[in-house]
Amino acid sequence: MKCKVTMSDLMPVIMEQLEQNGQVVFCPAGISMRPMLEHNRDKVYMKKADGRDIKKWDVILYRTAAGNYILHRVVKVTEEGFITRGDHN
């Protein structure tokens, strides 16, 4: 049986798994990371990182100010943070 779950609902589970196991695997939805990641075809293996671990070309999951969760590639690291974009955009 398939069911859709929002990232907001899933994030507490993801965070718990990262704390306990250090890694989470999930199938991403959407088209913004095509052709590298295809909707419901590919798996993402995610590990917990702090800002110092992240470098150009990494793919990160982050939360926007509006509360949306986005999986995009880091295209630039700055003093203030990161600039990201989807591969398909």
Tab-separated table of N, CA, C and O in Angstrom:
chain	number	residue	atom	x	y	z
A	1	MET	N	0.845	-1.176	0.000
A	1	MET	CA	0.000	0.000	0.000
A	1	MET	C	0.890	1.239	0.000
A	1	MET	O	1.834	1.347	0.776
A	2	LYS	N	0.585	2.172	-0.883
A	2	LYS	CA	1.311	3.422	-0.944
A	2	LYS	C	0.477	4.515	-0.291
A	2	LYS	O	-0.744	4.538	-0.413
A	3	CYS	N	1.173	5.407	0.405
A	3	CYS	CA	0.492	6.575	0.942
A	3	CYS	C	1.466	7.739	0.899
A	3	CYS	O	2.674	7.552	0.978
A	4	LYS	N	0.938	8.921	0.732
A	4	LYS	CA	1.782	10.103	0.691
A	4	LYS	C	1.905	10.681	2.093
A	4	LYS	O	0.943	10.770	2.829
A	5	VAL	N	3.130	11.077	2.407
A	5	VAL	CA	3.421	11.682	3.698
A	5	VAL	C	4.148	12.986	3.424
A	5	VAL	O	5.053	13.032	2.606
A	6	THR	N	3.761	14.040	4.103
A	6	THR	CA	4.437	15.319	3.904
A	6	THR	C	5.779	15.309	4.623
A	6	THR	O	5.985	14.578	5.595
A	7	MET	N	6.698	16.140	4.130
A	7	MET	CA	8.001	16.250	4.789
A	7	MET	C	7.843	16.779	6.213
A	7	MET	O	8.598	16.386	7.094
A	8	SER	N	6.881	17.647	6.441
A	8	SER	CA	6.645	18.153	7.799
A	8	SER	C	6.286	17.016	8.748
A	8	SER	O	6.713	17.001	9.898
A	9	ASP	N	5.500	16.070	8.257
A	9	ASP	CA	5.141	14.909	9.073
A	9	ASP	C	6.321	13.952	9.230
A	9	ASP	O	6.471	13.302	10.254
A	10	LEU	N	7.142	13.876	8.198
A	10	LEU	CA	8.245	12.923	8.178
A	10	LEU	C	9.488	13.405	8.923
A	10	LEU	O	10.270	12.595	9.426
A	11	MET	N	9.678	14.713	9.031
A	11	MET	CA	10.911	15.244	9.619
A	11	MET	C	11.190	14.779	11.047
A	11	MET	O	12.337	14.469	11.362
A	12	PRO	N	10.201	14.693	11.917
A	12	PRO	CA	10.519	14.170	13.261
A	12	PRO	C	11.073	12.741	13.213
A	12	PRO	O	11.997	12.404	13.954
A	13	VAL	N	10.564	11.920	12.308
A	13	VAL	CA	11.052	10.551	12.156
A	13	VAL	C	12.468	10.565	11.580
A	13	VAL	O	13.346	9.827	12.041
A	14	ILE	N	12.702	11.406	10.566
A	14	ILE	CA	14.030	11.527	9.969
A	14	ILE	C	15.041	11.971	11.018
A	14	ILE	O	16.126	11.393	11.132
A	15	MET	N	14.698	12.991	11.783
A	15	MET	CA	15.617	13.498	12.805
A	15	MET	C	15.916	12.437	13.856
A	15	MET	O	17.063	12.282	14.278
A	16	GLU	N	14.907	11.692	14.272
A	16	GLU	CA	15.109	10.627	15.254
A	16	GLU	C	16.052	9.553	14.699
A	16	GLU	O	16.962	9.094	15.386
A	17	GLN	N	15.828	9.165	13.444
A	17	GLN	CA	16.679	8.150	12.823
A	17	GLN	C	18.118	8.634	12.652
A	17	GLN	O	19.063	7.876	12.829
A	18	LEU	N	18.287	9.906	12.292
A	18	LEU	CA	19.629	10.459	12.174
A	18	LEU	C	20.350	10.430	13.517
A	18	LEU	O	21.540	10.116	13.579
A	19	GLU	N	19.632	10.772	14.588
A	19	GLU	CA	20.232	10.757	15.925
A	19	GLU	C	20.594	9.336	16.352
A	19	GLU	O	21.655	9.116	16.922
A	20	GLN	N	19.724	8.374	16.062
A	20	GLN	CA	19.943	6.996	16.515
A	20	GLN	C	20.891	6.213	15.613
A	20	GLN	O	21.727	5.455	16.097
A	21	ASN	N	20.739	6.378	14.303
A	21	ASN	CA	21.463	5.526	13.358
A	21	ASN	C	22.481	6.272	12.502
A	21	ASN	O	23.270	5.637	11.813
A	22	GLY	N	22.411	7.586	12.490
A	22	GLY	CA	23.351	8.377	11.715
A	22	GLY	C	23.058	8.471	10.239
A	22	GLY	O	23.756	9.167	9.512
A	23	GLN	N	22.024	7.759	9.754
A	23	GLN	CA	21.698	7.771	8.333
A	23	GLN	C	20.216	7.503	8.124
A	23	GLN	O	19.602	6.777	8.891
A	24	VAL	N	19.660	8.086	7.055
A	24	VAL	CA	18.268	7.868	6.670
A	24	VAL	C	18.246	7.661	5.158
A	24	VAL	O	19.003	8.299	4.424
A	25	VAL	N	17.377	6.776	4.690
A	25	VAL	CA	17.207	6.532	3.261
A	25	VAL	C	15.755	6.818	2.914
A	25	VAL	O	14.848	6.360	3.604
A	26	PHE	N	15.531	7.601	1.837
A	26	PHE	CA	14.164	7.853	1.387
A	26	PHE	C	14.132	8.101	-0.114
A	26	PHE	O	15.158	8.359	-0.733
A	27	CYS	N	12.949	7.983	-0.699
A	27	CYS	CA	12.739	8.264	-2.119
A	27	CYS	C	12.229	9.693	-2.243
A	27	CYS	O	11.171	10.009	-1.701
A	28	PRO	N	12.974	10.549	-2.944
A	28	PRO	CA	12.530	11.932	-3.079
A	28	PRO	C	11.384	12.053	-4.068
A	28	PRO	O	11.231	11.219	-4.967
A	29	ALA	N	10.593	13.098	-3.898
A	29	ALA	CA	9.499	13.409	-4.817
A	29	ALA	C	9.798	14.734	-5.492
A	29	ALA	O	10.480	15.583	-4.930
A	30	GLY	N	9.312	14.905	-6.708
A	30	GLY	CA	9.506	16.160	-7.430
A	30	GLY	C	10.485	16.008	-8.572
A	30	GLY	O	11.086	14.950	-8.772
A	31	ILE	N	10.650	17.102	-9.335
A	31	ILE	CA	11.483	17.043	-10.534
A	31	ILE	C	12.685	17.984	-10.490
A	31	ILE	O	13.468	18.035	-11.432
A	32	SER	N	12.862	18.719	-9.410
A	32	SER	CA	13.890	19.764	-9.403
A	32	SER	C	15.314	19.235	-9.482
A	32	SER	O	16.217	19.978	-9.845
A	33	MET	N	15.535	17.966	-9.179
A	33	MET	CA	16.900	17.424	-9.206
A	33	MET	C	17.142	16.490	-10.403
A	33	MET	O	18.117	15.761	-10.435
A	34	ARG	N	16.254	16.524	-11.396
A	34	ARG	CA	16.488	15.753	-12.620
A	34	ARG	C	17.733	16.255	-13.312
A	34	ARG	O	18.000	17.443	-13.253
A	35	PRO	N	18.483	15.458	-13.966
A	35	PRO	CA	18.327	14.015	-14.199
A	35	PRO	C	18.973	13.143	-13.126
A	35	PRO	O	18.838	11.929	-13.158
A	36	MET	N	19.671	13.757	-12.150
A	36	MET	CA	20.348	12.952	-11.135
A	36	MET	C	19.360	12.155	-10.294
A	36	MET	O	19.571	10.968	-10.043
A	37	LEU	N	18.301	12.796	-9.838
A	37	LEU	CA	17.299	12.129	-9.008
A	37	LEU	C	15.951	12.182	-9.714
A	37	LEU	O	15.461	13.265	-10.022
A	38	GLU	N	15.367	11.030	-9.961
A	38	GLU	CA	14.059	10.949	-10.588
A	38	GLU	C	12.997	10.657	-9.528
A	38	GLU	O	13.209	9.828	-8.641
A	39	HIS	N	11.879	11.333	-9.664
A	39	HIS	CA	10.718	11.204	-8.778
A	39	HIS	C	10.349	9.734	-8.588
A	39	HIS	O	10.127	9.018	-9.549
A	40	ASN	N	10.344	9.293	-7.342
A	40	ASN	CA	9.929	7.941	-6.940
A	40	ASN	C	10.723	6.812	-7.598
A	40	ASN	O	10.287	5.681	-7.596
A	41	ARG	N	11.883	7.107	-8.182
A	41	ARG	CA	12.737	6.055	-8.750
A	41	ARG	C	13.994	5.859	-7.910
A	41	ARG	O	14.402	4.746	-7.634
A	42	ASP	N	14.597	6.972	-7.527
A	42	ASP	CA	15.894	6.934	-6.864
A	42	ASP	C	15.758	7.020	-5.355
A	42	ASP	O	14.719	7.406	-4.834
A	43	LYS	N	16.834	6.663	-4.677
A	43	LYS	CA	16.887	6.762	-3.223
A	43	LYS	C	17.949	7.777	-2.832
A	43	LYS	O	18.985	7.887	-3.477
A	44	VAL	N	17.683	8.488	-1.759
A	44	VAL	CA	18.629	9.435	-1.182
A	44	VAL	C	19.094	8.867	0.148
A	44	VAL	O	18.277	8.468	0.982
A	45	TYR	N	20.409	8.804	0.317
A	45	TYR	CA	21.005	8.378	1.578
A	45	TYR	C	21.487	9.645	2.273
A	45	TYR	O	22.378	10.322	1.780
A	46	MET	N	20.867	9.967	3.383
A	46	MET	CA	21.136	11.229	4.053
A	46	MET	C	21.820	10.972	5.390
A	46	MET	O	21.457	10.051	6.125
A	47	LYS	N	22.833	11.805	5.675
A	47	LYS	CA	23.481	11.751	6.980
A	47	LYS	C	23.438	13.153	7.578
A	47	LYS	O	23.339	14.149	6.865
A	48	LYS	N	23.535	13.209	8.872
A	48	LYS	CA	23.497	14.485	9.574
A	48	LYS	C	24.809	15.232	9.358
A	48	LYS	O	25.885	14.634	9.381
A	49	ALA	N	24.715	16.523	9.123
A	49	ALA	CA	25.909	17.352	8.910
A	49	ALA	C	25.708	18.689	9.606
A	49	ALA	O	24.590	19.136	9.802
A	50	ASP	N	26.824	19.304	9.979
A	50	ASP	CA	26.713	20.684	10.439
A	50	ASP	C	27.236	21.572	9.305
A	50	ASP	O	27.729	21.076	8.299
A	51	GLY	N	27.116	22.838	9.419
A	51	GLY	CA	27.489	23.761	8.356
A	51	GLY	C	28.922	23.645	7.889
A	51	GLY	O	29.230	23.904	6.732
A	52	ARG	N	29.810	23.226	8.761
A	52	ARG	CA	31.225	23.108	8.391
A	52	ARG	C	31.492	21.927	7.471
A	52	ARG	O	32.490	21.904	6.762
A	53	ASP	N	30.606	20.925	7.487
A	53	ASP	CA	30.781	19.725	6.667
A	53	ASP	C	30.356	19.943	5.216
A	53	ASP	O	30.740	19.177	4.344
A	54	ILE	N	29.538	20.940	4.969
A	54	ILE	CA	28.916	21.114	3.659
A	54	ILE	C	29.844	21.879	2.727
A	54	ILE	O	30.419	22.890	3.104
A	55	LYS	N	29.961	21.352	1.496
A	55	LYS	CA	30.828	21.993	0.503
A	55	LYS	C	30.097	22.088	-0.836
A	55	LYS	O	29.039	21.489	-1.025
A	56	LYS	N	30.694	22.830	-1.760
A	56	LYS	CA	30.125	22.992	-3.093
A	56	LYS	C	29.892	21.625	-3.722
A	56	LYS	O	30.725	20.735	-3.606
A	57	TRP	N	28.754	21.480	-4.384
A	57	TRP	CA	28.254	20.299	-5.103
A	57	TRP	C	27.574	19.277	-4.209
A	57	TRP	O	27.004	18.314	-4.715
A	58	ASP	N	27.614	19.443	-2.878
A	58	ASP	CA	26.843	18.549	-2.011
A	58	ASP	C	25.354	18.769	-2.265
A	58	ASP	O	24.928	19.861	-2.642
A	59	VAL	N	24.567	17.739	-2.042
A	59	VAL	CA	23.106	17.851	-2.097
A	59	VAL	C	22.624	17.854	-0.655
A	59	VAL	O	22.957	16.959	0.119
A	60	ILE	N	21.856	18.897	-0.317
A	60	ILE	CA	21.411	19.051	1.071
A	60	ILE	C	19.890	19.154	1.144
A	60	ILE	O	19.242	19.607	0.200
A	61	LEU	N	19.345	18.731	2.260
A	61	LEU	CA	17.932	18.919	2.578
A	61	LEU	C	17.871	20.037	3.597
A	61	LEU	O	18.525	19.971	4.634
A	62	TYR	N	17.103	21.073	3.271
A	62	TYR	CA	16.997	22.199	4.193
A	62	TYR	C	15.562	22.700	4.244
A	62	TYR	O	14.734	22.363	3.389
A	63	ARG	N	15.284	23.495	5.262
A	63	ARG	CA	13.950	24.066	5.458
A	63	ARG	C	14.005	25.557	5.160
A	63	ARG	O	14.862	26.269	5.681
A	64	THR	N	13.082	26.007	4.322
A	64	THR	CA	13.018	27.426	3.974
A	64	THR	C	12.346	28.210	5.090
A	64	THR	O	11.729	27.628	5.994
A	65	ALA	N	12.431	29.534	5.007
A	65	ALA	CA	11.776	30.400	5.993
A	65	ALA	C	10.264	30.179	5.990
A	65	ALA	O	9.602	30.340	7.017
A	66	ALA	N	9.717	29.772	4.851
A	66	ALA	CA	8.274	29.514	4.744
A	66	ALA	C	7.887	28.137	5.280
A	66	ALA	O	6.707	27.796	5.335
A	67	GLY	N	8.891	27.331	5.669
A	67	GLY	CA	8.606	26.024	6.251
A	67	GLY	C	8.630	24.864	5.276
A	67	GLY	O	8.331	23.740	5.653
A	68	ASN	N	8.992	25.109	4.021
A	68	ASN	CA	9.074	24.038	3.027
A	68	ASN	C	10.429	23.349	3.110
A	68	ASN	O	11.441	23.992	3.358
A	69	TYR	N	10.444	22.043	2.854
A	69	TYR	CA	11.687	21.290	2.817
A	69	TYR	C	12.133	21.133	1.370
A	69	TYR	O	11.341	20.761	0.499
A	70	ILE	N	13.391	21.428	1.112
A	70	ILE	CA	13.940	21.439	-0.240
A	70	ILE	C	15.204	20.578	-0.281
A	70	ILE	O	16.053	20.678	0.604
A	71	LEU	N	15.328	19.766	-1.323
A	71	LEU	CA	16.524	18.974	-1.563
A	71	LEU	C	17.190	19.548	-2.810
A	71	LEU	O	16.671	19.386	-3.916
A	72	HIS	N	18.285	20.273	-2.632
A	72	HIS	CA	18.980	20.931	-3.749
A	72	HIS	C	20.487	20.818	-3.592
A	72	HIS	O	20.999	20.485	-2.532
A	73	ARG	N	21.182	21.159	-4.661
A	73	ARG	CA	22.636	21.115	-4.698
A	73	ARG	C	23.221	22.454	-4.254
A	73	ARG	O	22.712	23.514	-4.628
A	74	VAL	N	24.294	22.409	-3.474
A	74	VAL	CA	25.013	23.617	-3.078
A	74	VAL	C	25.868	24.047	-4.265
A	74	VAL	O	26.692	23.278	-4.751
A	75	VAL	N	25.648	25.273	-4.746
A	75	VAL	CA	26.454	25.782	-5.860
A	75	VAL	C	27.478	26.809	-5.399
A	75	VAL	O	28.412	27.132	-6.122
A	76	LYS	N	27.303	27.311	-4.166
A	76	LYS	CA	28.273	28.250	-3.620
A	76	LYS	C	28.171	28.271	-2.102
A	76	LYS	O	27.073	28.259	-1.545
A	77	VAL	N	29.312	28.289	-1.447
A	77	VAL	CA	29.372	28.439	0.006
A	77	VAL	C	29.842	29.859	0.278
A	77	VAL	O	30.843	30.309	-0.281
A	78	THR	N	29.098	30.592	1.116
A	78	THR	CA	29.449	31.972	1.445
A	78	THR	C	29.628	32.108	2.949
A	78	THR	O	29.346	31.179	3.711
A	79	GLU	N	30.071	33.279	3.383
A	79	GLU	CA	30.194	33.562	4.818
A	79	GLU	C	28.836	33.469	5.515
A	79	GLU	O	28.749	33.068	6.668
A	80	GLU	N	27.764	33.841	4.805
A	80	GLU	CA	26.419	33.865	5.386
A	80	GLU	C	25.710	32.518	5.321
A	80	GLU	O	24.710	32.315	5.993
A	81	GLY	N	26.182	31.624	4.465
A	81	GLY	CA	25.505	30.333	4.320
A	81	GLY	C	25.785	29.710	2.958
A	81	GLY	O	26.913	29.698	2.506
A	82	PHE	N	24.727	29.224	2.309
A	82	PHE	CA	24.861	28.485	1.073
A	82	PHE	C	23.924	29.036	0.006
A	82	PHE	O	22.844	29.510	0.312
A	83	ILE	N	24.343	28.900	-1.242
A	83	ILE	CA	23.466	29.165	-2.373
A	83	ILE	C	23.207	27.818	-3.016
A	83	ILE	O	24.141	27.062	-3.305
A	84	THR	N	21.925	27.485	-3.208
A	84	THR	CA	21.549	26.178	-3.744
A	84	THR	C	20.681	26.345	-4.980
A	84	THR	O	20.104	27.404	-5.207
A	85	ARG	N	20.570	25.246	-5.740
A	85	ARG	CA	19.612	25.201	-6.836
A	85	ARG	C	19.389	23.747	-7.207
A	85	ARG	O	20.246	22.890	-6.989
A	86	GLY	N	18.239	23.509	-7.808
A	86	GLY	CA	17.953	22.182	-8.319
A	86	GLY	C	18.668	21.984	-9.641
A	86	GLY	O	18.864	22.927	-10.404
A	87	ASP	N	19.055	20.767	-9.927
A	87	ASP	CA	19.757	20.477	-11.182
A	87	ASP	C	18.883	20.749	-12.395
A	87	ASP	O	19.373	21.094	-13.455
A	88	HIS	N	17.581	20.593	-12.252
A	88	HIS	CA	16.645	20.742	-13.357
A	88	HIS	C	16.293	22.212	-13.625
A	88	HIS	O	15.757	22.534	-14.664
A	89	ASN	N	16.600	23.089	-12.691
A	89	ASN	CA	16.215	24.510	-12.819
A	89	ASN	C	17.336	25.346	-13.387
A	89	ASN	O	18.473	25.150	-13.156
